[in-house]
Amino acid sequence: MNEETILSFLKRHGLEATPGQTIFAEKLPSKRNWFKKLFGMNKSKPYCINFSEHELVLMPLNSKNNSLKEGVYNQIPLSEIKKISFEQPAADNELNIEYKNKQQSVEHYLIPQEYAASPWHSRNLMHLMEQFGTT
């Protein structure tokens, strides 16, 4: 999937669509559900994440063909987010989103290297890492 497809999806739904602000990631299962992960019931879920000026938009991807699900997205106002940061382990990068609401756990997203193979995705990822910082 190319960036123009994602920007078109955002525009169709009345969302801010700025080039250079979108990446692919896989939401990692929470640690509370470790037993489900052990039995293969709780797998990582692929997402397209758009970082706009006032909100974060999570768009789930169809896991069979990595296409956007029309009309399905979640908007999270940046005012509800305490911290966004990227980790740079040896192989894959990780995105962490910490919410101001202490009852909501930190969400972890893995950014596999296969996504970084796309030039536009790699460029966007580097830009967002500079913007939000790395740990």
PDB file of N, CA, C and O in Angstrom, residues 64-120:
ATOM      1  N   LYS A  64      -5.313 -10.170   6.249  1.00  0.00           N
ATOM      2  CA  LYS A  64      -5.103 -11.057   5.096  1.00  0.00           C
ATOM      3  C   LYS A  64      -4.394 -10.363   3.942  1.00  0.00           C
ATOM      4  O   LYS A  64      -3.545 -10.935   3.288  1.00  0.00           O
ATOM      5  N   ASN A  65      -4.751  -9.098   3.693  1.00  0.00           N
ATOM      6  CA  ASN A  65      -4.161  -8.414   2.541  1.00  0.00           C
ATOM      7  C   ASN A  65      -3.603  -7.025   2.870  1.00  0.00           C
ATOM      8  O   ASN A  65      -3.278  -6.268   1.967  1.00  0.00           O
ATOM      9  N   ASN A  66      -3.498  -6.679   4.150  1.00  0.00           N
ATOM     10  CA  ASN A  66      -2.961  -5.388   4.605  1.00  0.00           C
ATOM     11  C   ASN A  66      -3.644  -4.185   3.953  1.00  0.00           C
ATOM     12  O   ASN A  66      -3.011  -3.185   3.659  1.00  0.00           O
ATOM     13  N   SER A  67      -4.952  -4.266   3.747  1.00  0.00           N
ATOM     14  CA  SER A  67      -5.694  -3.130   3.218  1.00  0.00           C
ATOM     15  C   SER A  67      -6.464  -2.458   4.360  1.00  0.00           C
ATOM     16  O   SER A  67      -6.734  -3.069   5.386  1.00  0.00           O
ATOM     17  N   LEU A  68      -6.790  -1.187   4.165  1.00  0.00           N
ATOM     18  CA  LEU A  68      -7.547  -0.446   5.167  1.00  0.00           C
ATOM     19  C   LEU A  68      -8.991  -0.924   5.190  1.00  0.00           C
ATOM     20  O   LEU A  68      -9.561  -1.226   4.142  1.00  0.00           O
ATOM     21  N   LYS A  69      -9.573  -0.967   6.379  1.00  0.00           N
ATOM     22  CA  LYS A  69     -10.981  -1.332   6.516  1.00  0.00           C
ATOM     23  C   LYS A  69     -11.795  -0.053   6.401  1.00  0.00           C
ATOM     24  O   LYS A  69     -11.699   0.824   7.255  1.00  0.00           O
ATOM     25  N   GLU A  70     -12.555   0.064   5.346  1.00  0.00           N
ATOM     26  CA  GLU A  70     -13.299   1.299   5.056  1.00  0.00           C
ATOM     27  C   GLU A  70     -14.219   1.686   6.212  1.00  0.00           C
ATOM     28  O   GLU A  70     -15.019   0.884   6.676  1.00  0.00           O
ATOM     29  N   GLY A  71     -14.060   2.934   6.682  1.00  0.00           N
ATOM     30  CA  GLY A  71     -14.919   3.472   7.728  1.00  0.00           C
ATOM     31  C   GLY A  71     -14.545   3.066   9.142  1.00  0.00           C
ATOM     32  O   GLY A  71     -15.208   3.457  10.089  1.00  0.00           O
ATOM     33  N   VAL A  72     -13.472   2.296   9.301  1.00  0.00           N
ATOM     34  CA  VAL A  72     -13.081   1.837  10.633  1.00  0.00           C
ATOM     35  C   VAL A  72     -11.783   2.533  11.042  1.00  0.00           C
ATOM     36  O   VAL A  72     -10.740   2.361  10.410  1.00  0.00           O
ATOM     37  N   TYR A  73     -11.861   3.336  12.094  1.00  0.00           N
ATOM     38  CA  TYR A  73     -10.681   4.007  12.629  1.00  0.00           C
ATOM     39  C   TYR A  73     -10.992   4.494  14.042  1.00  0.00           C
ATOM     40  O   TYR A  73     -12.147   4.564  14.444  1.00  0.00           O
ATOM     41  N   ASN A  74      -9.945   4.807  14.786  1.00  0.00           N
ATOM     42  CA  ASN A  74     -10.094   5.302  16.145  1.00  0.00           C
ATOM     43  C   ASN A  74      -9.286   6.594  16.280  1.00  0.00           C
ATOM     44  O   ASN A  74      -8.087   6.598  16.018  1.00  0.00           O
ATOM     45  N   GLN A  75      -9.955   7.670  16.664  1.00  0.00           N
ATOM     46  CA  GLN A  75      -9.294   8.957  16.871  1.00  0.00           C
ATOM     47  C   GLN A  75      -8.990   9.126  18.354  1.00  0.00           C
ATOM     48  O   GLN A  75      -9.863   8.963  19.196  1.00  0.00           O
ATOM     49  N   ILE A  76      -7.736   9.462  18.663  1.00  0.00           N
ATOM     50  CA  ILE A  76      -7.332   9.705  20.048  1.00  0.00           C
ATOM     51  C   ILE A  76      -6.770  11.125  20.112  1.00  0.00           C
ATOM     52  O   ILE A  76      -5.725  11.407  19.518  1.00  0.00           O
ATOM     53  N   PRO A  77      -7.453  12.029  20.815  1.00  0.00           N
ATOM     54  CA  PRO A  77      -6.934  13.394  20.935  1.00  0.00           C
ATOM     55  C   PRO A  77      -5.571  13.395  21.630  1.00  0.00           C
ATOM     56  O   PRO A  77      -5.357  12.650  22.592  1.00  0.00           O
ATOM     57  N   LEU A  78      -4.651  14.216  21.146  1.00  0.00           N
ATOM     58  CA  LEU A  78      -3.329  14.288  21.763  1.00  0.00           C
ATOM     59  C   LEU A  78      -3.405  14.789  23.207  1.00  0.00           C
ATOM     60  O   LEU A  78      -2.518  14.516  24.006  1.00  0.00           O
ATOM     61  N   SER A  79      -4.492  15.471  23.553  1.00  0.00           N
ATOM     62  CA  SER A  79      -4.664  15.947  24.923  1.00  0.00           C
ATOM     63  C   SER A  79      -4.824  14.788  25.914  1.00  0.00           C
ATOM     64  O   SER A  79      -4.624  14.958  27.106  1.00  0.00           O
ATOM     65  N   GLU A  80      -5.184  13.589  25.430  1.00  0.00           N
ATOM     66  CA  GLU A  80      -5.335  12.414  26.289  1.00  0.00           C
ATOM     67  C   GLU A  80      -4.042  11.601  26.397  1.00  0.00           C
ATOM     68  O   GLU A  80      -3.971  10.654  27.160  1.00  0.00           O
ATOM     69  N   ILE A  81      -3.038  11.969  25.621  1.00  0.00           N
ATOM     70  CA  ILE A  81      -1.784  11.221  25.586  1.00  0.00           C
ATOM     71  C   ILE A  81      -0.719  11.954  26.385  1.00  0.00           C
ATOM     72  O   ILE A  81      -0.479  13.141  26.185  1.00  0.00           O
ATOM     73  N   LYS A  82      -0.093  11.222  27.294  1.00  0.00           N
ATOM     74  CA  LYS A  82       0.965  11.793  28.127  1.00  0.00           C
ATOM     75  C   LYS A  82       2.294  11.815  27.374  1.00  0.00           C
ATOM     76  O   LYS A  82       3.010  12.809  27.386  1.00  0.00           O
ATOM     77  N   LYS A  83       2.629  10.688  26.715  1.00  0.00           N
ATOM     78  CA  LYS A  83       3.932  10.593  26.060  1.00  0.00           C
ATOM     79  C   LYS A  83       3.879   9.608  24.894  1.00  0.00           C
ATOM     80  O   LYS A  83       3.287   8.548  24.990  1.00  0.00           O
ATOM     81  N   ILE A  84       4.540  10.001  23.809  1.00  0.00           N
ATOM     82  CA  ILE A  84       4.743   9.129  22.649  1.00  0.00           C
ATOM     83  C   ILE A  84       6.242   9.006  22.470  1.00  0.00           C
ATOM     84  O   ILE A  84       6.950  10.018  22.426  1.00  0.00           O
ATOM     85  N   SER A  85       6.727   7.775  22.391  1.00  0.00           N
ATOM     86  CA  SER A  85       8.162   7.591  22.196  1.00  0.00           C
ATOM     87  C   SER A  85       8.441   6.353  21.361  1.00  0.00           C
ATOM     88  O   SER A  85       7.613   5.450  21.263  1.00  0.00           O
ATOM     89  N   PHE A  86       9.610   6.343  20.760  1.00  0.00           N
ATOM     90  CA  PHE A  86      10.055   5.213  19.961  1.00  0.00           C
ATOM     91  C   PHE A  86      11.247   4.567  20.650  1.00  0.00           C
ATOM     92  O   PHE A  86      12.093   5.263  21.214  1.00  0.00           O
ATOM     93  N   GLU A  87      11.321   3.251  20.609  1.00  0.00           N
ATOM     94  CA  GLU A  87      12.480   2.514  21.089  1.00  0.00           C
ATOM     95  C   GLU A  87      13.181   1.935  19.874  1.00  0.00           C
ATOM     96  O   GLU A  87      12.540   1.538  18.916  1.00  0.00           O
ATOM     97  N   GLN A  88      14.504   1.864  19.956  1.00  0.00           N
ATOM     98  CA  GLN A  88      15.270   1.334  18.849  1.00  0.00           C
ATOM     99  C   GLN A  88      16.073   0.112  19.301  1.00  0.00           C
ATOM    100  O   GLN A  88      17.260   0.207  19.572  1.00  0.00           O
ATOM    101  N   PRO A  89      15.424  -1.046  19.373  1.00  0.00           N
ATOM    102  CA  PRO A  89      16.183  -2.252  19.678  1.00  0.00           C
ATOM    103  C   PRO A  89      17.002  -2.693  18.461  1.00  0.00           C
ATOM    104  O   PRO A  89      16.990  -2.027  17.432  1.00  0.00           O
ATOM    105  N   ALA A  90      17.677  -3.802  18.581  1.00  0.00           N
ATOM    106  CA  ALA A  90      18.583  -4.265  17.527  1.00  0.00           C
ATOM    107  C   ALA A  90      17.895  -4.474  16.176  1.00  0.00           C
ATOM    108  O   ALA A  90      18.419  -4.090  15.146  1.00  0.00           O
ATOM    109  N   ALA A  91      16.720  -5.073  16.160  1.00  0.00           N
ATOM    110  CA  ALA A  91      16.090  -5.409  14.887  1.00  0.00           C
ATOM    111  C   ALA A  91      14.939  -4.481  14.527  1.00  0.00           C
ATOM    112  O   ALA A  91      15.023  -3.691  13.600  1.00  0.00           O
ATOM    113  N   ASP A  92      13.838  -4.577  15.256  1.00  0.00           N
ATOM    114  CA  ASP A  92      12.634  -3.802  14.944  1.00  0.00           C
ATOM    115  C   ASP A  92      12.475  -2.627  15.895  1.00  0.00           C
ATOM    116  O   ASP A  92      12.892  -2.680  17.043  1.00  0.00           O
ATOM    117  N   ASN A  93      11.847  -1.573  15.408  1.00  0.00           N
ATOM    118  CA  ASN A  93      11.546  -0.420  16.260  1.00  0.00           C
ATOM    119  C   ASN A  93      10.234  -0.667  16.996  1.00  0.00           C
ATOM    120  O   ASN A  93       9.411  -1.453  16.562  1.00  0.00           O
ATOM    121  N   GLU A  94      10.055   0.056  18.098  1.00  0.00           N
ATOM    122  CA  GLU A  94       8.820  -0.069  18.861  1.00  0.00           C
ATOM    123  C   GLU A  94       8.295   1.322  19.183  1.00  0.00           C
ATOM    124  O   GLU A  94       9.055   2.221  19.513  1.00  0.00           O
ATOM    125  N   LEU A  95       6.992   1.487  19.055  1.00  0.00           N
ATOM    126  CA  LEU A  95       6.304   2.730  19.394  1.00  0.00           C
ATOM    127  C   LEU A  95       5.553   2.500  20.697  1.00  0.00           C
ATOM    128  O   LEU A  95       4.870   1.499  20.850  1.00  0.00           O
ATOM    129  N   ASN A  96       5.713   3.416  21.655  1.00  0.00           N
ATOM    130  CA  ASN A  96       5.010   3.332  22.934  1.00  0.00           C
ATOM    131  C   ASN A  96       4.127   4.559  23.102  1.00  0.00           C
ATOM    132  O   ASN A  96       4.586   5.684  22.903  1.00  0.00           O
ATOM    133  N   ILE A  97       2.874   4.319  23.465  1.00  0.00           N
ATOM    134  CA  ILE A  97       1.926   5.409  23.699  1.00  0.00           C
ATOM    135  C   ILE A  97       1.454   5.302  25.137  1.00  0.00           C
ATOM    136  O   ILE A  97       0.824   4.317  25.521  1.00  0.00           O
ATOM    137  N   GLU A  98       1.781   6.328  25.924  1.00  0.00           N
ATOM    138  CA  GLU A  98       1.390   6.369  27.336  1.00  0.00           C
ATOM    139  C   GLU A  98       0.282   7.406  27.497  1.00  0.00           C
ATOM    140  O   GLU A  98       0.405   8.545  27.061  1.00  0.00           O
ATOM    141  N   TYR A  99      -0.814   6.997  28.137  1.00  0.00           N
ATOM    142  CA  TYR A  99      -1.978   7.865  28.302  1.00  0.00           C
ATOM    143  C   TYR A  99      -1.940   8.588  29.641  1.00  0.00           C
ATOM    144  O   TYR A  99      -1.348   8.105  30.604  1.00  0.00           O
ATOM    145  N   LYS A 100      -2.590   9.741  29.699  1.00  0.00           N
ATOM    146  CA  LYS A 100      -2.696  10.487  30.953  1.00  0.00           C
ATOM    147  C   LYS A 100      -3.549   9.746  31.968  1.00  0.00           C
ATOM    148  O   LYS A 100      -3.295   9.809  33.159  1.00  0.00           O
ATOM    149  N   ASN A 101      -4.559   9.036  31.497  1.00  0.00           N
ATOM    150  CA  ASN A 101      -5.422   8.239  32.357  1.00  0.00           C
ATOM    151  C   ASN A 101      -4.626   7.032  32.860  1.00  0.00           C
ATOM    152  O   ASN A 101      -4.266   6.148  32.092  1.00  0.00           O
ATOM    153  N   LYS A 102      -4.334   6.997  34.137  1.00  0.00           N
ATOM    154  CA  LYS A 102      -3.507   5.937  34.723  1.00  0.00           C
ATOM    155  C   LYS A 102      -4.152   4.558  34.625  1.00  0.00           C
ATOM    156  O   LYS A 102      -3.466   3.545  34.705  1.00  0.00           O
ATOM    157  N   GLN A 103      -5.469   4.502  34.463  1.00  0.00           N
ATOM    158  CA  GLN A 103      -6.150   3.213  34.367  1.00  0.00           C
ATOM    159  C   GLN A 103      -5.954   2.560  33.001  1.00  0.00           C
ATOM    160  O   GLN A 103      -6.172   1.374  32.850  1.00  0.00           O
ATOM    161  N   GLN A 104      -5.537   3.331  32.025  1.00  0.00           N
ATOM    162  CA  GLN A 104      -5.297   2.794  30.694  1.00  0.00           C
ATOM    163  C   GLN A 104      -3.814   2.456  30.576  1.00  0.00           C
ATOM    164  O   GLN A 104      -2.951   3.295  30.821  1.00  0.00           O
ATOM    165  N   SER A 105      -3.519   1.227  30.230  1.00  0.00           N
ATOM    166  CA  SER A 105      -2.131   0.791  30.173  1.00  0.00           C
ATOM    167  C   SER A 105      -1.412   1.377  28.958  1.00  0.00           C
ATOM    168  O   SER A 105      -2.041   1.803  27.982  1.00  0.00           O
ATOM    169  N   VAL A 106      -0.094   1.365  29.020  1.00  0.00           N
ATOM    170  CA  VAL A 106       0.730   1.827  27.908  1.00  0.00           C
ATOM    171  C   VAL A 106       0.534   0.857  26.744  1.00  0.00           C
ATOM    172  O   VAL A 106       0.532  -0.361  26.932  1.00  0.00           O
ATOM    173  N   GLU A 107       0.338   1.400  25.550  1.00  0.00           N
ATOM    174  CA  GLU A 107       0.186   0.560  24.366  1.00  0.00           C
ATOM    175  C   GLU A 107       1.526   0.463  23.657  1.00  0.00           C
ATOM    176  O   GLU A 107       2.231   1.456  23.500  1.00  0.00           O
ATOM    177  N   HIS A 108       1.858  -0.741  23.237  1.00  0.00           N
ATOM    178  CA  HIS A 108       3.119  -0.999  22.548  1.00  0.00           C
ATOM    179  C   HIS A 108       2.831  -1.468  21.130  1.00  0.00           C
ATOM    180  O   HIS A 108       2.007  -2.357  20.926  1.00  0.00           O
ATOM    181  N   TYR A 109       3.529  -0.864  20.180  1.00  0.00           N
ATOM    182  CA  TYR A 109       3.387  -1.229  18.772  1.00  0.00           C
ATOM    183  C   TYR A 109       4.767  -1.573  18.217  1.00  0.00           C
ATOM    184  O   TYR A 109       5.719  -0.822  18.409  1.00  0.00           O
ATOM    185  N   LEU A 110       4.866  -2.686  17.552  1.00  0.00           N
ATOM    186  CA  LEU A 110       6.100  -3.116  16.913  1.00  0.00           C
ATOM    187  C   LEU A 110       6.086  -2.619  15.467  1.00  0.00           C
ATOM    188  O   LEU A 110       5.065  -2.724  14.780  1.00  0.00           O
ATOM    189  N   ILE A 111       7.210  -2.101  15.013  1.00  0.00           N
ATOM    190  CA  ILE A 111       7.326  -1.639  13.631  1.00  0.00           C
ATOM    191  C   ILE A 111       8.335  -2.571  12.948  1.00  0.00           C
ATOM    192  O   ILE A 111       9.536  -2.352  13.014  1.00  0.00           O
ATOM    193  N   PRO A 112       7.840  -3.651  12.337  1.00  0.00           N
ATOM    194  CA  PRO A 112       8.741  -4.640  11.724  1.00  0.00           C
ATOM    195  C   PRO A 112       9.583  -4.054  10.597  1.00  0.00           C
ATOM    196  O   PRO A 112       9.173  -3.111   9.913  1.00  0.00           O
ATOM    197  N   GLN A 113      10.742  -4.642  10.396  1.00  0.00           N
ATOM    198  CA  GLN A 113      11.654  -4.172   9.349  1.00  0.00           C
ATOM    199  C   GLN A 113      11.052  -4.274   7.958  1.00  0.00           C
ATOM    200  O   GLN A 113      11.399  -3.496   7.079  1.00  0.00           O
ATOM    201  N   GLU A 114      10.153  -5.223   7.745  1.00  0.00           N
ATOM    202  CA  GLU A 114       9.555  -5.382   6.414  1.00  0.00           C
ATOM    203  C   GLU A 114       8.810  -4.125   5.977  1.00  0.00           C
ATOM    204  O   GLU A 114       8.740  -3.801   4.803  1.00  0.00           O
ATOM    205  N   TYR A 115       8.239  -3.375   6.940  1.00  0.00           N
ATOM    206  CA  TYR A 115       7.573  -2.119   6.597  1.00  0.00           C
ATOM    207  C   TYR A 115       8.596  -1.048   6.224  1.00  0.00           C
ATOM    208  O   TYR A 115       8.348  -0.202   5.381  1.00  0.00           O
ATOM    209  N   ALA A 116       9.741  -1.085   6.882  1.00  0.00           N
ATOM    210  CA  ALA A 116      10.778  -0.083   6.633  1.00  0.00           C
ATOM    211  C   ALA A 116      11.383  -0.215   5.239  1.00  0.00           C
ATOM    212  O   ALA A 116      12.086   0.680   4.782  1.00  0.00           O
ATOM    213  N   ALA A 117      11.114  -1.317   4.557  1.00  0.00           N
ATOM    214  CA  ALA A 117      11.643  -1.504   3.204  1.00  0.00           C
ATOM    215  C   ALA A 117      11.040  -0.501   2.222  1.00  0.00           C
ATOM    216  O   ALA A 117      11.653  -0.176   1.209  1.00  0.00           O
ATOM    217  N   SER A 118       9.860  -0.005   2.535  1.00  0.00           N
ATOM    218  CA  SER A 118       9.222   0.991   1.681  1.00  0.00           C
ATOM    219  C   SER A 118       9.889   2.349   1.910  1.00  0.00           C
ATOM    220  O   SER A 118       9.973   2.800   3.056  1.00  0.00           O
ATOM    221  N   PRO A 119      10.345   3.022   0.859  1.00  0.00           N
ATOM    222  CA  PRO A 119      11.033   4.317   1.048  1.00  0.00           C
ATOM    223  C   PRO A 119      10.180   5.358   1.771  1.00  0.00           C
ATOM    224  O   PRO A 119      10.674   6.064   2.637  1.00  0.00           O
ATOM    225  N   TRP A 120       8.886   5.471   1.416  1.00  0.00           N
ATOM    226  CA  TRP A 120       8.053   6.490   2.071  1.00  0.00           C
ATOM    227  C   TRP A 120       7.869   6.158   3.543  1.00  0.00           C
ATOM    228  O   TRP A 120       7.870   7.053   4.388  1.00  0.00           O
TER     229      TRP A 120
END
